[in-house]
Amino acid sequence: MRAMKKPSRPFQFKQFLVAQDRCAMKVTLDACVFGALVGSLAGAAATERAKNPAREYPIKRLLDIGTGTGLLSLMLAQVFSVASDELLIDAVELDADAAQQARDNAQASAFASQVNVIHSAIEALPVSPCYDLIITNPPFFSDALTGPNQARNYARHNDALSFAQLSSQIRSRLNPQGEAWVLLPVEEMQRFYRHAAEDDLTACAHWQLRSQDHTEPYRSIVCFKHAAEKRNACTADTIKTLVVRTKSGDYTPEFRELLKPFYLRL
């Protein structure tokens, strides 16, 4: 007789709890690094902009495409709510169960008024208003075998939202001076780069994740802007690396510093 699968346990962060038993894709270390890195880089800039609202471009409206559990929206709400009391995050999710779980997670947090979970395909939403910052950790398996779990297929495979469609959605929804942050496996990011270029989106920052210093990079985190910002375009020489663990298996100091605002035991 097959043993019953235990329900996924909630993930407790310092300022919020992420329940994940109704979501096909769970909280991952990669997503936590992604949210923390975007929060660290864009959040610091947002705080400086808040000090000079007449001169700088404020970040008030955020879009999370494929929010899943709502993790990234909650991480960014924690960071950006400090800089703006007008913050609003639209967290869009195609799967009904995941959307309801993200909504419940948001409502149970201190950021309930700032995170608006929308059960919809991103293509079905009105283009207006545009967003100051877009974040997405999209499904990335292409031309791969799917399984019997349709929700997990949607979460893992890009059949429902191709890279070309995602790039087009980012281009049409991103404010002229806005930023769009994307997390993908290294090889898949190269594919996404081509679609982004066709939509006049330019990479202005590129990070790679390594499990350990001696291992190959396995994830890319890239910030895209409209091509008008080409003066800030990154090159192979400007790609930065974040190593997660030391040779002994402990978290690196860089990882600890980045995740300290979120992880309970850091």
Tab-separated table of C-alpha atoms in Angstrom:
chain	number	residue	atom	x	y	z
A	1	MET	CA	0.000	0.000	0.000
A	2	ARG	CA	1.381	3.403	-1.011
A	3	ALA	CA	2.141	5.751	1.882
A	4	MET	CA	0.157	8.970	1.997
A	5	LYS	CA	2.133	12.040	1.050
A	6	LYS	CA	2.561	14.490	3.913
A	7	PRO	CA	1.195	17.989	3.285
A	8	SER	CA	3.788	20.662	2.601
A	9	ARG	CA	4.674	22.587	5.735
A	10	PRO	CA	4.338	26.383	5.832
A	11	PHE	CA	7.543	28.387	5.507
A	12	GLN	CA	7.981	30.922	8.294
A	13	PHE	CA	9.877	34.100	7.472
A	14	LYS	CA	10.671	36.915	9.878
A	15	GLN	CA	7.702	39.071	8.895
A	16	PHE	CA	5.269	36.685	7.198
A	17	LEU	CA	4.251	33.048	6.784
A	18	VAL	CA	3.977	31.257	3.432
A	19	ALA	CA	1.557	28.321	3.391
A	20	GLN	CA	2.167	26.163	0.308
A	21	ASP	CA	0.050	23.006	0.534
A	22	ARG	CA	-2.218	24.079	-2.371
A	23	CYS	CA	0.565	25.190	-4.713
A	24	ALA	CA	2.240	22.950	-7.276
A	25	MET	CA	5.575	24.717	-6.888
A	26	LYS	CA	6.839	25.275	-3.372
A	27	VAL	CA	9.095	27.823	-1.735
A	28	THR	CA	12.622	27.328	-3.098
A	29	LEU	CA	16.001	28.693	-2.124
A	30	ASP	CA	16.391	30.158	-5.622
A	31	ALA	CA	13.169	32.150	-5.307
A	32	CYS	CA	14.196	33.396	-1.860
A	33	VAL	CA	17.543	34.586	-3.237
A	34	PHE	CA	15.723	36.196	-6.168
A	35	GLY	CA	13.311	38.144	-3.979
A	36	ALA	CA	16.047	39.163	-1.563
A	37	LEU	CA	18.403	40.304	-4.331
A	38	VAL	CA	15.752	42.379	-6.096
A	39	GLY	CA	14.704	43.793	-2.750
A	40	SER	CA	18.292	44.649	-1.868
A	41	LEU	CA	19.209	46.318	-5.170
A	42	ALA	CA	15.945	47.936	-6.245
A	43	GLY	CA	14.812	48.560	-2.676
A	44	ALA	CA	17.883	50.592	-1.800
A	45	ALA	CA	17.343	52.685	-4.910
A	46	ALA	CA	13.677	53.151	-4.011
A	47	THR	CA	14.608	54.435	-0.562
A	48	GLU	CA	16.942	57.012	-2.113
A	49	ARG	CA	14.250	58.026	-4.585
A	50	ALA	CA	11.776	58.516	-1.761
A	51	LYS	CA	14.119	61.136	-0.298
A	52	ASN	CA	14.025	63.106	-3.568
A	53	PRO	CA	10.518	62.555	-4.994
A	54	ALA	CA	10.636	65.581	-7.267
A	55	ARG	CA	13.926	64.540	-8.866
A	56	GLU	CA	13.886	60.752	-8.838
A	57	TYR	CA	11.542	58.171	-10.352
A	58	PRO	CA	9.490	56.548	-7.550
A	59	ILE	CA	8.591	52.856	-7.351
A	60	LYS	CA	4.946	52.562	-6.338
A	61	ARG	CA	3.338	49.943	-8.575
A	62	LEU	CA	4.794	46.430	-8.818
A	63	LEU	CA	3.731	43.411	-10.866
A	64	ASP	CA	4.474	39.785	-9.938
A	65	ILE	CA	3.781	37.521	-12.937
A	66	GLY	CA	3.035	33.944	-11.843
A	67	THR	CA	3.043	34.637	-8.121
A	68	GLY	CA	2.480	31.024	-6.960
A	69	THR	CA	2.465	31.105	-3.154
A	70	GLY	CA	2.837	34.891	-3.190
A	71	LEU	CA	6.388	34.625	-1.839
A	72	LEU	CA	8.025	37.236	-4.081
A	73	SER	CA	5.190	39.719	-3.599
A	74	LEU	CA	5.458	39.419	0.170
A	75	MET	CA	9.242	39.793	0.118
A	76	LEU	CA	9.004	42.928	-2.008
A	77	ALA	CA	6.142	44.301	0.079
A	78	GLN	CA	8.369	43.981	3.141
A	79	VAL	CA	11.142	45.929	1.407
A	80	PHE	CA	9.277	48.551	-0.624
A	81	SER	CA	6.609	49.448	1.935
A	82	VAL	CA	9.384	51.194	3.868
A	83	ALA	CA	9.978	53.576	0.947
A	84	SER	CA	6.370	54.207	-0.107
A	85	ASP	CA	3.051	54.256	1.714
A	86	GLU	CA	1.359	54.216	-1.719
A	87	LEU	CA	2.810	50.827	-2.670
A	88	LEU	CA	0.552	48.422	-4.578
A	89	ILE	CA	1.641	44.998	-5.842
A	90	ASP	CA	-0.513	43.138	-8.372
A	91	ALA	CA	0.288	39.433	-7.974
A	92	VAL	CA	-1.079	37.512	-10.973
A	93	GLU	CA	-1.560	33.737	-10.919
A	94	LEU	CA	-3.143	31.440	-13.503
A	95	ASP	CA	-3.867	28.444	-11.237
A	96	ALA	CA	-6.980	28.905	-9.087
A	97	ASP	CA	-5.712	26.995	-6.030
A	98	ALA	CA	-2.379	28.784	-6.033
A	99	ALA	CA	-4.085	32.166	-6.454
A	100	GLN	CA	-6.310	31.500	-3.450
A	101	GLN	CA	-3.343	30.375	-1.380
A	102	ALA	CA	-1.372	33.486	-2.333
A	103	ARG	CA	-4.404	35.591	-1.397
A	104	ASP	CA	-4.670	33.850	1.971
A	105	ASN	CA	-0.944	34.304	2.608
A	106	ALA	CA	-1.173	38.000	1.795
A	107	GLN	CA	-4.277	38.532	3.923
A	108	ALA	CA	-2.606	36.846	6.894
A	109	SER	CA	0.410	39.159	6.650
A	110	ALA	CA	1.077	42.740	7.641
A	111	PHE	CA	1.049	43.624	3.936
A	112	ALA	CA	-2.573	42.700	3.163
A	113	SER	CA	-3.436	46.194	1.913
A	114	GLN	CA	-0.458	46.293	-0.456
A	115	VAL	CA	-0.661	42.890	-2.179
A	116	ASN	CA	-3.545	42.413	-4.615
A	117	VAL	CA	-3.741	38.798	-5.840
A	118	ILE	CA	-5.423	38.361	-9.237
A	119	HIS	CA	-6.535	34.972	-10.557
A	120	SER	CA	-5.974	35.402	-14.278
A	121	ALA	CA	-3.698	34.824	-17.235
A	122	ILE	CA	-1.450	37.849	-17.571
A	123	GLU	CA	-2.586	38.305	-21.187
A	124	ALA	CA	-6.183	38.801	-20.050
A	125	LEU	CA	-5.444	41.833	-17.879
A	126	PRO	CA	-5.719	45.424	-19.110
A	127	VAL	CA	-2.356	46.866	-20.099
A	128	SER	CA	-2.985	50.071	-18.172
A	129	PRO	CA	-1.695	50.928	-15.640
A	130	CYS	CA	1.967	50.282	-16.339
A	131	TYR	CA	4.359	49.202	-13.599
A	132	ASP	CA	7.504	50.659	-12.093
A	133	LEU	CA	8.900	47.207	-11.345
A	134	ILE	CA	8.031	43.751	-12.692
A	135	ILE	CA	9.292	40.506	-11.181
A	136	THR	CA	8.792	36.982	-12.489
A	137	ASN	CA	10.106	33.476	-11.899
A	138	PRO	CA	8.367	31.920	-14.909
A	139	PRO	CA	7.888	28.269	-15.894
A	140	PHE	CA	11.006	27.343	-17.823
A	141	PHE	CA	10.777	23.798	-19.218
A	142	SER	CA	10.443	23.880	-23.011
A	143	ASP	CA	9.666	20.955	-25.301
A	144	ALA	CA	9.690	18.594	-22.336
A	145	LEU	CA	7.423	15.762	-21.279
A	146	THR	CA	4.594	16.808	-18.998
A	147	GLY	CA	3.081	14.769	-16.189
A	148	PRO	CA	-0.450	13.970	-15.017
A	149	ASN	CA	-0.601	16.902	-12.569
A	150	GLN	CA	-1.899	19.824	-14.641
A	151	ALA	CA	-1.209	22.428	-11.958
A	152	ARG	CA	2.416	21.303	-11.722
A	153	ASN	CA	2.674	21.348	-15.519
A	154	TYR	CA	1.537	24.973	-15.576
A	155	ALA	CA	4.060	25.824	-12.863
A	156	ARG	CA	7.016	24.062	-14.515
A	157	HIS	CA	6.400	24.252	-18.287
A	158	ASN	CA	6.101	27.396	-20.388
A	159	ASP	CA	3.316	26.058	-22.622
A	160	ALA	CA	0.774	28.438	-21.041
A	161	LEU	CA	3.099	31.459	-21.298
A	162	SER	CA	6.002	31.230	-23.726
A	163	PHE	CA	9.129	33.316	-23.389
A	164	ALA	CA	8.045	35.343	-26.422
A	165	GLN	CA	4.683	36.076	-24.806
A	166	LEU	CA	6.287	36.879	-21.458
A	167	SER	CA	8.757	39.292	-23.031
A	168	SER	CA	5.946	41.006	-24.930
A	169	GLN	CA	3.892	41.336	-21.747
A	170	ILE	CA	6.838	42.881	-19.919
A	171	ARG	CA	7.486	45.361	-22.718
A	172	SER	CA	3.863	46.525	-22.848
A	173	ARG	CA	3.422	46.785	-19.050
A	174	LEU	CA	6.740	48.312	-17.975
A	175	ASN	CA	6.943	52.054	-17.403
A	176	PRO	CA	9.519	53.888	-19.566
A	177	GLN	CA	12.003	54.072	-16.696
A	178	GLY	CA	10.929	50.839	-15.011
A	179	GLU	CA	12.798	47.601	-14.262
A	180	ALA	CA	11.801	43.997	-14.971
A	181	TRP	CA	13.597	41.231	-13.055
A	182	VAL	CA	13.570	37.646	-14.368
A	183	LEU	CA	14.845	34.398	-12.787
A	184	LEU	CA	15.625	31.464	-15.093
A	185	PRO	CA	18.118	28.608	-15.481
A	186	VAL	CA	21.278	29.819	-17.211
A	187	GLU	CA	20.573	28.173	-20.583
A	188	GLU	CA	16.926	29.252	-20.600
A	189	MET	CA	17.939	32.828	-19.856
A	190	GLN	CA	19.946	32.860	-23.066
A	191	ARG	CA	16.762	31.952	-24.926
A	192	PHE	CA	14.839	34.663	-23.120
A	193	TYR	CA	17.523	37.222	-24.017
A	194	ARG	CA	16.720	36.749	-27.709
A	195	HIS	CA	13.011	37.438	-27.208
A	196	ALA	CA	13.761	40.420	-24.971
A	197	ALA	CA	15.994	41.940	-27.669
A	198	GLU	CA	13.180	41.579	-30.202
A	199	ASP	CA	10.974	43.572	-27.822
A	200	ASP	CA	13.610	46.285	-27.343
A	201	LEU	CA	14.400	45.242	-23.785
A	202	THR	CA	18.019	45.573	-22.658
A	203	ALA	CA	19.709	43.713	-19.809
A	204	CYS	CA	21.203	46.234	-17.389
A	205	ALA	CA	22.235	43.845	-14.580
A	206	HIS	CA	23.017	40.134	-14.591
A	207	TRP	CA	23.643	37.848	-11.618
A	208	GLN	CA	24.391	34.127	-11.603
A	209	LEU	CA	23.871	31.690	-8.736
A	210	ARG	CA	26.349	28.919	-7.925
A	211	SER	CA	25.707	26.214	-5.349
A	212	GLN	CA	29.399	26.367	-4.388
A	213	ASP	CA	32.374	28.284	-5.675
A	214	HIS	CA	33.699	25.366	-7.758
A	215	THR	CA	30.341	24.507	-9.389
A	216	GLU	CA	28.890	25.829	-12.615
A	217	PRO	CA	26.261	28.590	-12.409
A	218	TYR	CA	22.745	27.133	-12.455
A	219	ARG	CA	20.444	30.179	-12.284
A	220	SER	CA	20.505	33.637	-13.869
A	221	ILE	CA	18.843	36.725	-12.420
A	222	VAL	CA	18.620	39.561	-14.929
A	223	CYS	CA	17.211	43.077	-14.802
A	224	PHE	CA	15.745	44.343	-18.085
A	225	LYS	CA	14.863	47.896	-19.076
A	226	HIS	CA	13.476	49.481	-22.209
A	227	ALA	CA	16.119	49.877	-24.905
A	228	ALA	CA	16.172	53.637	-24.370
A	229	GLU	CA	18.274	52.793	-21.322
A	230	LYS	CA	20.986	51.068	-23.417
A	231	ARG	CA	23.677	53.206	-21.871
A	232	ASN	CA	23.363	50.936	-18.824
A	233	ALA	CA	23.499	47.659	-20.775
A	234	CYS	CA	25.515	44.915	-19.081
A	235	THR	CA	28.170	42.780	-20.759
A	236	ALA	CA	29.777	39.411	-20.060
A	237	ASP	CA	32.421	41.256	-18.050
A	238	THR	CA	29.846	42.779	-15.720
A	239	ILE	CA	28.015	39.560	-14.759
A	240	LYS	CA	28.133	39.093	-10.982
A	241	THR	CA	28.079	35.836	-9.049
A	242	LEU	CA	26.460	34.835	-5.781
A	243	VAL	CA	27.705	31.599	-4.194
A	244	VAL	CA	25.185	29.961	-1.853
A	245	ARG	CA	27.375	27.588	0.200
A	246	THR	CA	30.985	27.205	1.272
A	247	LYS	CA	32.964	23.987	0.748
A	248	SER	CA	31.892	22.875	4.219
A	249	GLY	CA	28.226	23.272	3.287
A	250	ASP	CA	27.514	26.381	5.366
A	251	TYR	CA	25.865	29.434	3.872
A	252	THR	CA	28.384	31.966	2.549
A	253	PRO	CA	28.648	35.353	4.294
A	254	GLU	CA	27.198	37.006	1.164
A	255	PHE	CA	24.171	34.716	1.227
A	256	ARG	CA	23.643	35.297	4.944
A	257	GLU	CA	23.787	39.051	4.565
A	258	LEU	CA	21.328	38.990	1.651
A	259	LEU	CA	18.754	36.737	3.343
A	260	LYS	CA	19.147	38.140	6.858
A	261	PRO	CA	16.053	40.392	6.574
A	262	PHE	CA	13.897	37.341	5.742
A	263	TYR	CA	15.253	34.069	7.148
A	264	LEU	CA	14.491	33.393	10.808
A	265	ARG	CA	17.837	31.821	11.706
A	266	LEU	CA	20.175	34.305	10.066
